Tab-separated table of N, CA and C and ligand atoms in Angstrom:
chain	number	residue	atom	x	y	z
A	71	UNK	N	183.708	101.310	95.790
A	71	UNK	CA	182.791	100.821	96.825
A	71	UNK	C	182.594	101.902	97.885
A	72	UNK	N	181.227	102.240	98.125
A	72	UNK	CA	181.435	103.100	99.282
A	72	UNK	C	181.732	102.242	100.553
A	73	UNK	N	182.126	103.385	101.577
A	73	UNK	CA	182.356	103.215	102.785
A	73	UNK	C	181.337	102.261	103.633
A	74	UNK	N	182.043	101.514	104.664
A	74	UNK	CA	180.852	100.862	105.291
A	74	UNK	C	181.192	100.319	106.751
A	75	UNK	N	180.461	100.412	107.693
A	75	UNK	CA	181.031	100.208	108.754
A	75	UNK	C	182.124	99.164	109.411
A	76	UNK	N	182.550	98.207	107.904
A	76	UNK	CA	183.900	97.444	108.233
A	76	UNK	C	185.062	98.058	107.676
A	77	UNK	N	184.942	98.738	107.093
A	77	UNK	CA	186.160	99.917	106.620
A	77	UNK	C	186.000	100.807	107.845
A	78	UNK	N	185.338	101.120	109.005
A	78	UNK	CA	185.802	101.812	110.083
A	78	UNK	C	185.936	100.665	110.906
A	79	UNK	N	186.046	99.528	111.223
A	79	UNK	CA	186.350	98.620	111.785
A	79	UNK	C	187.599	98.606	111.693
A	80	UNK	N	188.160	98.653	110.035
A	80	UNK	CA	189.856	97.726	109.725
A	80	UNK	C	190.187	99.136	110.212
A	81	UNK	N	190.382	100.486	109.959
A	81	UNK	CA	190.977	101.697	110.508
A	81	UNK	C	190.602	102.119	112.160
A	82	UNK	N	190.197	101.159	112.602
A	82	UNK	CA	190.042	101.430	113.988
A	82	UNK	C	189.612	102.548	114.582
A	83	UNK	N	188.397	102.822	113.620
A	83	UNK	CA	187.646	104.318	113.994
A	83	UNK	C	186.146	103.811	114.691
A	84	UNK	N	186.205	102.441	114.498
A	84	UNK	CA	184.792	102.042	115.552
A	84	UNK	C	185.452	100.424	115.797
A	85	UNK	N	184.950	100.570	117.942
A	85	UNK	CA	185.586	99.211	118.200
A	85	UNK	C	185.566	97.783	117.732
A	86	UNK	N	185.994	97.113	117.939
A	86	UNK	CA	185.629	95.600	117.503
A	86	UNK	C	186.532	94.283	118.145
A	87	UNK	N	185.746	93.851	118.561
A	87	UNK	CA	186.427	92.316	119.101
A	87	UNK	C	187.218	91.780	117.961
A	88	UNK	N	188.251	92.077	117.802
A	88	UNK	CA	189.326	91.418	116.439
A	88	UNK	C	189.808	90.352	117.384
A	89	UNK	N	189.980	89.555	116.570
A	89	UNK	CA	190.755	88.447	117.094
A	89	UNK	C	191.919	87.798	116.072
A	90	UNK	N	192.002	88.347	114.604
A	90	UNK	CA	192.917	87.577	113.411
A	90	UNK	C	193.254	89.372	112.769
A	91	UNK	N	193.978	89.354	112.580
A	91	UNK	CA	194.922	90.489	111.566
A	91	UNK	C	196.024	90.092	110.634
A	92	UNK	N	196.048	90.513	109.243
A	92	UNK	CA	197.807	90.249	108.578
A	92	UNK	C	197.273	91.429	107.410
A	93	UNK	N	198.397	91.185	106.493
A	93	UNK	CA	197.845	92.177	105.632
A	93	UNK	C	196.422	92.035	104.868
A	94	UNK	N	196.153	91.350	104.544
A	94	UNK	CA	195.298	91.119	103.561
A	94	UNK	C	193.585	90.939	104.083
A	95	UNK	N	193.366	90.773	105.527
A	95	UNK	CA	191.822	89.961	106.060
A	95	UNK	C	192.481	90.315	107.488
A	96	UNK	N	191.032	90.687	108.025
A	96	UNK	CA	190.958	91.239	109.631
A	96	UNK	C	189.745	90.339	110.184
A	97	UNK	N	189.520	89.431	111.413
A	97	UNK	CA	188.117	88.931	111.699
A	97	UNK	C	188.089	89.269	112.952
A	98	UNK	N	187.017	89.331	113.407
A	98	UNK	CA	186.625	89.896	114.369
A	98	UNK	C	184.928	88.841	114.488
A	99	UNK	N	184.878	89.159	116.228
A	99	UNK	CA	183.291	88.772	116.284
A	99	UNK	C	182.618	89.542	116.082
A	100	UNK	N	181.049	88.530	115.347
A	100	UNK	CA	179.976	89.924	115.201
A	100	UNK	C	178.822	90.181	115.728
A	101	UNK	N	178.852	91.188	115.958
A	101	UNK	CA	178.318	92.414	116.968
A	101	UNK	C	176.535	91.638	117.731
A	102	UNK	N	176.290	90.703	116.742
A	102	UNK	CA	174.491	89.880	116.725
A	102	UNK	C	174.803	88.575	116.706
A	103	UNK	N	175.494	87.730	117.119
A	103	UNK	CA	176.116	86.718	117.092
A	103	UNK	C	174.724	85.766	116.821
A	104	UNK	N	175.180	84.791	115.897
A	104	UNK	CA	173.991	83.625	115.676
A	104	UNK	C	173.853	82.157	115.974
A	105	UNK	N	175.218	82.240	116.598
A	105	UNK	CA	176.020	81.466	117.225
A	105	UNK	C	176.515	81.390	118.062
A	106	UNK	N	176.674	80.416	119.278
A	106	UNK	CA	177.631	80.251	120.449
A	106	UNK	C	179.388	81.022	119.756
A	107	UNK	N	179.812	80.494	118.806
A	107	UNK	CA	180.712	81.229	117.940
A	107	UNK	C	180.519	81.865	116.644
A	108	UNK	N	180.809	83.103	116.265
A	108	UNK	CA	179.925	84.081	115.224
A	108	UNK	C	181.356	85.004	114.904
A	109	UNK	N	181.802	84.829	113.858
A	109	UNK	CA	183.252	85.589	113.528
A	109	UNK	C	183.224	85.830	112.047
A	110	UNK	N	183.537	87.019	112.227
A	110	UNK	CA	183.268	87.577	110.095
A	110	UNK	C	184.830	87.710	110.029
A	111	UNK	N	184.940	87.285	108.753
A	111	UNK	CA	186.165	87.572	108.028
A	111	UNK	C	186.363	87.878	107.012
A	112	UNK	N	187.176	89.378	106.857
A	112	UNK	CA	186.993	90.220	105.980
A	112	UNK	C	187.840	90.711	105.093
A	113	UNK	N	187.999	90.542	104.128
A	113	UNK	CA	189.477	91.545	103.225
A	113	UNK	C	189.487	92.684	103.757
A	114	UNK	N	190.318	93.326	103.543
A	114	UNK	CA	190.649	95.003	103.884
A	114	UNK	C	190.216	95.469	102.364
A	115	UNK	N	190.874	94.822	101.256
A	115	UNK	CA	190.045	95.492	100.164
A	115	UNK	C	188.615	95.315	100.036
A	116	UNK	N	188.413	96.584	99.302
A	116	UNK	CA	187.094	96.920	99.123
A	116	UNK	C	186.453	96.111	97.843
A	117	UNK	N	185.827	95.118	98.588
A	117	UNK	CA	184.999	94.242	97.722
A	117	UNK	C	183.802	94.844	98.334
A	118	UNK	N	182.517	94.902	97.343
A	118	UNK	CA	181.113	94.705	98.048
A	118	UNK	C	180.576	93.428	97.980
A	119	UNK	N	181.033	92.471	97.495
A	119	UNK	CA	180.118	91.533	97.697
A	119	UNK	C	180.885	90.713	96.641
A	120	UNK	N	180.669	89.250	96.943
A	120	UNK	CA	180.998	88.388	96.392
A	120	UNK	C	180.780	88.158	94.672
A	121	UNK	N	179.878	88.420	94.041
A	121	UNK	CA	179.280	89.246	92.384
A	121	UNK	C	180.801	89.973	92.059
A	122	UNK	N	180.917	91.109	93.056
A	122	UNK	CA	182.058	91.749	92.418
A	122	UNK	C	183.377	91.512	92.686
A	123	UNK	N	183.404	90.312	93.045
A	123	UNK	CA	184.827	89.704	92.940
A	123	UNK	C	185.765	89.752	91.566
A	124	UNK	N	187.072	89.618	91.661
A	124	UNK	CA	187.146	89.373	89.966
A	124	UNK	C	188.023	88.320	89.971
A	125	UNK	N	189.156	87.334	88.867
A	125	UNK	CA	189.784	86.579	88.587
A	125	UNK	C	190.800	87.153	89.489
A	126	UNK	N	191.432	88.614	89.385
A	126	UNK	CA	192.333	89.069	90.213
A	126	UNK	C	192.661	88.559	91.448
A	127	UNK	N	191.267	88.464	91.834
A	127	UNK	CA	190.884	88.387	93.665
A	127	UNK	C	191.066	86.716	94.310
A	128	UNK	N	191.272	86.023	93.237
A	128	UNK	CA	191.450	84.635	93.707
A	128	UNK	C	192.212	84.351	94.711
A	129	UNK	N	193.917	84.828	94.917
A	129	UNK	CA	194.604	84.360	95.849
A	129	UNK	C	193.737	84.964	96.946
A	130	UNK	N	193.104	86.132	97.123
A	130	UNK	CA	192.790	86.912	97.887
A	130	UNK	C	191.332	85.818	98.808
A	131	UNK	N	190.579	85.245	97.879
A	131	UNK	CA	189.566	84.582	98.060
A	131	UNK	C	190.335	82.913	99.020
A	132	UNK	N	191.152	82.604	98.270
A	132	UNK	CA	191.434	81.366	98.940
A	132	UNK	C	192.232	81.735	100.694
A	133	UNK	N	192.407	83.287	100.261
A	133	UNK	CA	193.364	83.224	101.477
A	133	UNK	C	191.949	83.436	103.100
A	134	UNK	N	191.447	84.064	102.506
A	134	UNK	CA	190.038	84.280	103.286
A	134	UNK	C	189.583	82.790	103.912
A	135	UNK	N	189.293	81.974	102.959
A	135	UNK	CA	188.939	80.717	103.431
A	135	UNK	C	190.116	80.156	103.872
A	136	UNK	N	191.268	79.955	104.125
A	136	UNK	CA	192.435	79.239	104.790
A	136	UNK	C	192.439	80.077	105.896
A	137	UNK	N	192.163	81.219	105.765
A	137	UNK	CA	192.252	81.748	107.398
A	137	UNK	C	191.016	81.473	108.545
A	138	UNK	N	189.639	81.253	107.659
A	138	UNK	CA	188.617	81.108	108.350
A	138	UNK	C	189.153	79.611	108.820
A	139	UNK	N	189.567	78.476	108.106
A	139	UNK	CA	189.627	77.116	108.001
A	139	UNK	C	191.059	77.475	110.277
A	140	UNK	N	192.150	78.281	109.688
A	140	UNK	CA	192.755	78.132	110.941
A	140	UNK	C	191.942	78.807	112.266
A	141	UNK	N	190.989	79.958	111.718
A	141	UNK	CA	190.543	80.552	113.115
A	141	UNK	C	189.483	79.568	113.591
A	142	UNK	N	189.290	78.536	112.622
A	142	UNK	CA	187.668	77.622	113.517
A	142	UNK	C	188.956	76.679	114.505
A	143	UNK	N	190.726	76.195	114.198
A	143	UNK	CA	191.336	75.370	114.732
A	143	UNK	C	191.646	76.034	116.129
A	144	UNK	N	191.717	77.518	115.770
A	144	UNK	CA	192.265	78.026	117.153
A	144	UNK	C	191.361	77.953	118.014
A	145	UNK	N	189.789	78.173	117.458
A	145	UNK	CA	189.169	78.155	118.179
A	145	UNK	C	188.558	77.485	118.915
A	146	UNK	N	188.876	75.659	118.524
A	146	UNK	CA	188.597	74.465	118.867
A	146	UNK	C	187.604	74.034	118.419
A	147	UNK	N	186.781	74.399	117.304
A	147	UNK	CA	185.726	74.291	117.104
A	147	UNK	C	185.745	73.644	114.911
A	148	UNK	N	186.826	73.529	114.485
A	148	UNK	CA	187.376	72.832	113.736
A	148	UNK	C	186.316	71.392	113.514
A	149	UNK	N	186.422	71.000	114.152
A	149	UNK	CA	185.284	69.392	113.688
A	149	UNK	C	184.228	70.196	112.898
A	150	UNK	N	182.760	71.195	113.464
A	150	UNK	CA	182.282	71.148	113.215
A	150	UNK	C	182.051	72.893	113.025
A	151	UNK	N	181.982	73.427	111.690
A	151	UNK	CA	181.428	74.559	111.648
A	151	UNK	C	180.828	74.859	110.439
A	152	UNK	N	179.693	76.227	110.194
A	152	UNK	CA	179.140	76.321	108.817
A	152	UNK	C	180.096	77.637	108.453
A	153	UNK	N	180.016	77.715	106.806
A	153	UNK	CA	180.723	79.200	106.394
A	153	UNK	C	179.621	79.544	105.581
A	154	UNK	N	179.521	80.830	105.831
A	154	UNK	CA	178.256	81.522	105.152
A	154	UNK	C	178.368	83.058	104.304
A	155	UNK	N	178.165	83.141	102.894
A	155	UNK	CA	178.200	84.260	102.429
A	155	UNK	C	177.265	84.773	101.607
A	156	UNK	N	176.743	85.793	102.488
A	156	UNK	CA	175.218	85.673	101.858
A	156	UNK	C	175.912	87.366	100.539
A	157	UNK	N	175.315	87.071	99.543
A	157	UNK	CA	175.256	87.962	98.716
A	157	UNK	C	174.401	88.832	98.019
A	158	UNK	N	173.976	89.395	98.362
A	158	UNK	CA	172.863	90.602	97.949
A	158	UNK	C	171.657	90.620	99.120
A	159	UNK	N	170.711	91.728	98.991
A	159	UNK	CA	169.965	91.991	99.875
A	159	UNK	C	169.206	90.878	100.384
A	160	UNK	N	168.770	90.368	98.837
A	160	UNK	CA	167.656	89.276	99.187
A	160	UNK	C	168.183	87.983	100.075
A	161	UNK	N	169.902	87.852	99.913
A	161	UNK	CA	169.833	86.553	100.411
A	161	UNK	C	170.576	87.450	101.655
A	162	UNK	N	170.119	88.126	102.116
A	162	UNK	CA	170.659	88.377	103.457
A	162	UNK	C	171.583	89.297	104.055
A	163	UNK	N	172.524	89.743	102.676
A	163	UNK	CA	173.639	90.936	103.097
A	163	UNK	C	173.337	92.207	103.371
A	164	UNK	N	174.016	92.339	104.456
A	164	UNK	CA	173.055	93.834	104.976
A	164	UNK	C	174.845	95.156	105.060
A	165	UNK	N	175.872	94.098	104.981
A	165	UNK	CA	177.078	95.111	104.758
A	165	UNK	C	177.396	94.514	104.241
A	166	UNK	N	177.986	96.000	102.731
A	166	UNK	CA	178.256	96.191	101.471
A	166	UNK	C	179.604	96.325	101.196
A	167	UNK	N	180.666	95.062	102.238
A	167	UNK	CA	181.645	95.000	102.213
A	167	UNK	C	181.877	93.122	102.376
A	168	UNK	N	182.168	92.688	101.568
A	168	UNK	CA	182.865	91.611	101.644
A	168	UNK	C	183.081	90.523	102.941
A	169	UNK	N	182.209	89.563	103.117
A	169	UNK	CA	183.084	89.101	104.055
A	169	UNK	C	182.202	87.529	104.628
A	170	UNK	N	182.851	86.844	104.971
A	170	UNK	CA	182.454	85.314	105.213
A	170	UNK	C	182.274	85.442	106.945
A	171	UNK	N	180.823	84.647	107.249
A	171	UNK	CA	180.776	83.981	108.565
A	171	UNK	C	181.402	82.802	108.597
A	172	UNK	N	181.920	82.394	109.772
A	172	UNK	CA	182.305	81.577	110.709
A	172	UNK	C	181.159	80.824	111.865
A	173	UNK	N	180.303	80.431	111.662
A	173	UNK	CA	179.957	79.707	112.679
A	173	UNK	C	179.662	78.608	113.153
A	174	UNK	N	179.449	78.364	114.855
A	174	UNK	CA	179.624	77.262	115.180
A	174	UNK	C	179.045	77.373	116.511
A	175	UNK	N	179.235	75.967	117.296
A	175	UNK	CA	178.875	76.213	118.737
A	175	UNK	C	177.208	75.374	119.060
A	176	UNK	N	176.557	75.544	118.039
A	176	UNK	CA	174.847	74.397	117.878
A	176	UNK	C	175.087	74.291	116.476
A	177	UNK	N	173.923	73.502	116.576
A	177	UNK	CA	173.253	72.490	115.623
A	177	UNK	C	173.181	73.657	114.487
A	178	UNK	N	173.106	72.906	113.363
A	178	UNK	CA	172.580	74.060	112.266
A	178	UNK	C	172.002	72.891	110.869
A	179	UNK	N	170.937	73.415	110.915
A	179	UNK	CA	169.839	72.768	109.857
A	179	UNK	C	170.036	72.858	108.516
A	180	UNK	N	169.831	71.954	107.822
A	180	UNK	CA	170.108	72.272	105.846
A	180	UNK	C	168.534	71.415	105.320
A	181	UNK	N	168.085	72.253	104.654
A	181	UNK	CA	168.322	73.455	103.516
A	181	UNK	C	168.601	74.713	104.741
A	182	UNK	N	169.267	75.903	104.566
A	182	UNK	CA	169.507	77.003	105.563
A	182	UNK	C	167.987	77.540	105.425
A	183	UNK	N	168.082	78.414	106.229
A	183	UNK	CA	166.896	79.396	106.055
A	183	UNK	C	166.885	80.662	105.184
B	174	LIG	P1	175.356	90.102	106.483
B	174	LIG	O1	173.916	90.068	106.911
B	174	LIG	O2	175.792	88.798	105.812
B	174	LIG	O3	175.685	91.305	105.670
B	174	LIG	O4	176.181	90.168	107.822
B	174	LIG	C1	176.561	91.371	108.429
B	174	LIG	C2	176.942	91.022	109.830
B	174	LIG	O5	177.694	92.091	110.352
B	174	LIG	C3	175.755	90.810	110.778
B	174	LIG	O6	175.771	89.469	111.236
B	174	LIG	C4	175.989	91.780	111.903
B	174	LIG	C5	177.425	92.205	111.717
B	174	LIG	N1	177.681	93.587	112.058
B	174	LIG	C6	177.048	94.683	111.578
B	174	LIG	N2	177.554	95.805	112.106
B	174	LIG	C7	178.566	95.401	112.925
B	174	LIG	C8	179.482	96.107	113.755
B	174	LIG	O7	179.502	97.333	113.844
B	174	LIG	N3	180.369	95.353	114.468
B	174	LIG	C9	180.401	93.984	114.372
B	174	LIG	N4	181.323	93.349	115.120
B	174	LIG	N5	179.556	93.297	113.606
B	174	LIG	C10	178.647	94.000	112.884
């Protein structure tokens, strides 16, 4: 996978509002927030995108979502939030690194946009 500006995020070569760290997933808020609350959460491994996940990556995948599931509790915002992973250009991914929104804070409409 090439490099991408969340691999200088997890090495702390460009700033970032982190708020969750352990080994495995770093989240932080993001930078265009779409939300009153707007928090990506990210493996440190280099996934590009959800497609190139593999069977391997499962614990890795559930652990992503159990951490998003505690950072919406810390954040008080637990009742009500959306998780969003958009995968490829068309549906929206614009970094070619792995990683789930968090948001919350208003209303949010279904079908999405
Ligand atoms: P996506 O469109 O699903 O690939 O989402 C990428 C998100 O990453 C987008 O909501 C904006 C956010 N983002 C891009 N660059 C940076 C950055 O340098 N810092 C932070 N905190 N967020 C970023």
């Amino acid at each position: 996978m090439n490099e991408t500006i969340f691999t200088k995020i997890i090495n702390r070569e460009i700033p970032a509002d982190i708020i969750y760290e352990d080994d495995l997933c770093l989240a932080f808020k993001d930078v265009n927030p779409q939300a009153p609350t707007h928090i990506l959460i990210i493996p440190k491994s280099p996934i590009s995108k959800l497609t190139d996940a593999s069977e391997n990556d499962q614990d890795l995948l559930g652990h992503l979502l159990l951490r998003a599931r505690d950072i919406a509790k810390d954040l008080g915002v637990e009742d009500a939030y959306r998780i969003v992973i958009n995968n490829g250009e068309t549906a929206g991914q614009t970094v070619f690194h792995l990683h789930i929104h968090l948001l919350a804070g208003r209303e949010f409409n279904w079908p999405p946009g």
